[in-house]
């Protein structure tokens, strides 16, 4: 019997949020869909964009919830229930202010870290026991509000770093699917920002 994996990229829907820090989860899933040659389709039933297919006897679902961040949990819980996917095979890709730009950290479980999307998913799944990939987006300077910072686009001089981070995060997710979380964490968790 094939195993099913659900990978959730968190972000906000709409063109105005494209390529913003808060949408790094969407950006990583778009790269992953390209790798697998999966096509994105709008799925109104689950209020999401879905890309899915089979790879080496594994059923892989990529999802970008189209509700706002703090309502992501309903989409994730409904999809997981419909496809009978256990929480240990639900990976949530999320932006993290507490990690520097260029850092990625996969974990088997944990709290919400103050992230509304994770909070919503924990509430709707009824468990914290699902893996997540935290992707560093850096912190604003003292003059800028956090709300404005997370909704800002990456700066021109950060683009190369962001693209590198997206590629490494995609490889880590593929490693998680094909091997296991421990191997993916050991091989890829780290800070990939340019050394000063």
XYZ file of C-alpha atoms in Angstrom:
196
model
C 0.000 0.000 0.000
C 1.413 3.401 -0.899
C 2.092 5.977 1.784
C 0.566 9.423 1.499
C 2.413 12.622 2.406
C 0.859 16.064 2.777
C 3.167 19.069 2.535
C 1.603 22.391 3.483
C 3.133 25.705 2.469
C 1.856 28.588 4.556
C 1.244 31.985 3.027
C -1.448 34.498 2.210
C -3.429 34.285 -1.034
C -3.480 37.097 -3.568
C -1.012 38.739 -5.939
C -0.254 41.500 -3.441
C 1.356 38.925 -1.113
C 3.399 37.114 -3.779
C 7.117 36.883 -2.931
C 6.681 38.385 0.536
C 8.536 37.005 3.555
C 5.352 35.528 5.010
C 4.870 33.554 1.768
C 8.181 31.674 1.737
C 6.175 28.473 2.362
C 4.298 28.994 -0.918
C 7.569 29.696 -2.738
C 9.177 26.471 -1.509
C 6.142 24.404 -2.512
C 6.173 25.959 -5.983
C 9.776 24.792 -6.380
C 8.858 21.322 -5.095
C 5.965 21.072 -7.573
C 8.393 21.965 -10.395
C 10.778 19.237 -9.228
C 8.015 16.606 -9.203
C 6.407 18.046 -12.367
C 3.085 18.372 -10.546
C 0.475 20.813 -11.881
C -1.255 23.250 -9.525
C -5.051 23.191 -9.502
C -7.536 25.267 -7.590
C -9.619 23.122 -5.239
C -12.651 25.023 -3.979
C -13.866 22.111 -1.840
C -10.805 22.451 0.393
C -10.169 26.204 -0.194
C -6.676 25.503 -1.456
C -4.363 25.128 -4.415
C -3.304 21.491 -4.763
C -0.538 19.787 -6.713
C -0.356 16.024 -6.408
C 1.022 12.863 -7.881
C 2.804 9.582 -7.218
C 6.551 9.120 -6.800
C 8.134 5.727 -6.054
C 4.917 4.263 -4.605
C 4.330 7.342 -2.488
C 1.321 9.602 -2.913
C 2.399 13.228 -2.474
C 0.014 16.139 -1.965
C 1.306 19.700 -1.964
C -1.101 22.333 -0.721
C -1.152 26.124 -0.493
C -4.232 27.019 1.610
C -6.108 29.943 0.099
C -7.716 31.033 3.330
C -5.668 33.536 5.287
C -2.821 32.315 7.467
C -4.805 32.177 10.713
C -7.445 29.927 9.079
C -5.018 27.432 7.492
C -5.844 24.706 10.004
C -9.282 23.947 8.604
C -7.862 23.211 5.138
C -5.065 21.042 6.543
C -7.316 19.041 8.894
C -9.968 18.495 6.201
C -7.409 17.375 3.592
C -5.642 15.082 6.077
C -8.955 13.521 7.114
C -10.173 13.073 3.547
C -6.926 11.403 2.425
C -6.422 9.551 5.752
C -2.961 11.022 6.299
C -1.522 10.571 9.802
C -0.056 13.673 11.446
C 3.531 12.344 11.277
C 3.260 12.557 7.466
C 1.965 16.143 7.425
C 4.840 18.603 6.948
C 4.168 22.320 7.418
C 6.580 24.787 5.776
C 6.511 28.053 7.676
C 8.385 31.374 7.816
C 10.254 32.085 11.051
C 11.265 35.529 12.334
C 13.543 34.014 14.972
C 15.840 32.411 12.410
C 18.193 34.515 10.283
C 17.559 34.675 6.551
C 19.240 31.592 5.123
C 18.548 29.238 8.049
C 16.312 26.190 7.836
C 15.247 23.935 10.711
C 13.133 20.821 10.315
C 11.602 19.458 13.522
C 9.385 16.416 14.231
C 6.966 18.481 16.380
C 6.747 21.573 18.577
C 4.637 24.558 19.554
C 3.361 27.378 17.379
C 6.253 29.785 18.096
C 3.791 32.684 17.937
C 2.907 31.879 14.307
C -0.819 32.173 13.608
C -0.767 29.619 10.803
C 0.853 26.970 13.012
C -1.521 27.872 15.857
C -4.511 27.296 13.571
C -3.161 23.937 12.348
C -2.413 22.713 15.893
C -5.957 23.668 16.962
C -7.678 22.017 13.991
C -5.547 18.850 13.934
C -5.811 18.589 17.720
C -2.097 17.792 18.039
C 1.358 19.394 17.999
C 2.820 16.106 16.768
C 3.402 16.917 13.130
C 6.720 17.863 11.518
C 7.454 21.374 10.405
C 10.137 23.080 8.371
C 10.929 26.519 9.793
C 12.500 28.857 7.262
C 14.382 31.934 8.457
C 13.191 35.281 7.118
C 15.228 37.475 9.478
C 14.021 40.245 11.770
C 13.104 43.849 11.001
C 15.258 46.715 12.184
C 14.024 48.570 15.255
C 12.075 51.166 13.243
C 9.932 48.664 11.333
C 6.869 46.906 12.746
C 6.859 43.110 12.545
C 3.493 43.097 10.737
C 4.892 45.309 7.984
C 8.137 43.348 7.800
C 6.579 39.897 7.271
C 4.351 41.297 4.517
C 7.262 43.027 2.774
C 8.973 41.621 -0.299
C 12.544 40.383 -0.037
C 15.141 43.062 -0.812
C 17.029 42.915 -4.098
C 20.275 41.968 -2.350
C 18.509 39.058 -0.576
C 17.105 37.380 -3.704
C 20.093 35.082 -4.361
C 20.035 33.984 -0.733
C 16.283 33.329 -0.857
C 16.603 31.270 -4.051
C 19.390 29.194 -2.489
C 17.285 28.640 0.646
C 14.296 27.544 -1.466
C 16.444 24.974 -3.313
C 17.945 23.553 -0.096
C 14.550 23.415 1.645
C 13.120 21.552 -1.381
C 15.956 19.007 -1.212
C 15.330 18.559 2.502
C 11.625 17.870 1.901
C 12.475 15.308 -0.797
C 14.904 13.644 1.646
C 12.126 13.517 4.284
C 9.762 11.826 1.821
C 12.324 9.352 0.463
C 14.193 8.564 3.688
C 13.055 9.884 7.080
C 12.960 13.002 9.203
C 16.154 12.217 11.130
C 18.195 11.920 7.934
C 16.609 15.091 6.521
C 17.395 17.008 9.721
C 20.979 15.722 9.949
C 21.742 16.425 6.295
C 20.101 19.817 5.822
C 19.290 21.703 9.045
C 21.596 24.689 9.241
C 22.427 28.275 8.459
C 23.106 28.839 4.758
C 23.442 32.607 4.968
C 26.611 34.095 3.476
C 29.377 34.242 6.049
C 30.465 37.797 6.755
